[in-house]
Amino acid sequence: VQSPWVVVKLLGLLRKLSVPSESVARSRLLDCIELIFDKCQEPPSCKRLEHKNAKKAIIFETVLLIHHIK
């Protein structure tokens, strides 16, 4: 992920917005969440602690967003 802290902030912003009621918008949001999880499953390009922490922060915000949607 190129700018992990921007991703974390955007996920937090999505969590503060209302859940989309349209099926198309909801489907696109769920597709984005799935893509985020897929990206986080990829092996790290480096083993630096900052990279691991950024990845964990993204996963954490994504889980919070899923909880908000459900």
XYZ file of C-alpha atoms in Angstrom:
70
model
C 0.000 0.000 0.000
C 1.529 3.253 -1.136
C 0.137 5.682 1.458
C -1.107 3.533 4.322
C -1.947 6.376 6.686
C -4.084 8.049 4.030
C -5.931 4.750 3.580
C -6.476 4.532 7.355
C -7.861 8.084 7.448
C -10.166 7.425 4.476
C -11.479 4.224 6.055
C -12.189 6.196 9.230
C -14.026 8.802 7.174
C -16.122 6.099 5.498
C -17.012 4.796 8.936
C -18.325 8.225 9.950
C -20.551 8.486 6.884
C -23.907 6.779 6.636
C -24.068 3.273 5.244
C -25.054 3.324 1.555
C -28.607 2.135 1.023
C -28.257 1.591 -2.716
C -27.274 -1.958 -3.579
C -24.751 -0.814 -6.197
C -22.934 1.530 -3.801
C -22.984 -1.060 -1.028
C -21.644 -3.702 -3.409
C -18.790 -1.427 -4.517
C -17.908 -0.679 -0.894
C -17.810 -4.392 -0.067
C -15.661 -5.016 -3.159
C -13.225 -2.358 -1.938
C -13.094 -3.973 1.493
C -12.370 -7.338 -0.110
C -9.594 -5.759 -2.185
C -8.071 -4.225 0.938
C -8.001 -7.606 2.669
C -6.456 -9.199 -0.426
C -3.724 -6.543 -0.497
C -3.016 -7.080 3.196
C -2.569 -10.823 2.602
C 0.241 -10.264 0.121
C 3.716 -10.980 1.460
C 5.447 -7.834 2.676
C 7.822 -6.121 0.313
C 10.035 -5.396 3.302
C 10.210 -6.679 6.839
C 10.389 -3.282 8.530
C 8.298 -2.752 11.635
C 6.688 0.372 10.164
C 5.333 -1.665 7.243
C 3.830 -4.257 9.586
C 2.273 -1.583 11.796
C 0.761 0.213 8.804
C -0.724 -3.029 7.504
C -2.219 -3.824 10.918
C -3.692 -0.319 11.153
C -5.378 -0.771 7.771
C -6.807 -4.140 8.801
C -8.042 -2.669 12.087
C -9.843 0.229 10.380
C -11.307 -2.142 7.799
C -12.727 -4.391 10.518
C -14.237 -1.345 12.233
C -15.813 -0.314 8.920
C -17.277 -3.800 8.433
C -18.715 -3.655 11.950
C -20.249 -0.263 11.121
C -21.823 -1.613 7.926
C -23.363 -4.710 9.526
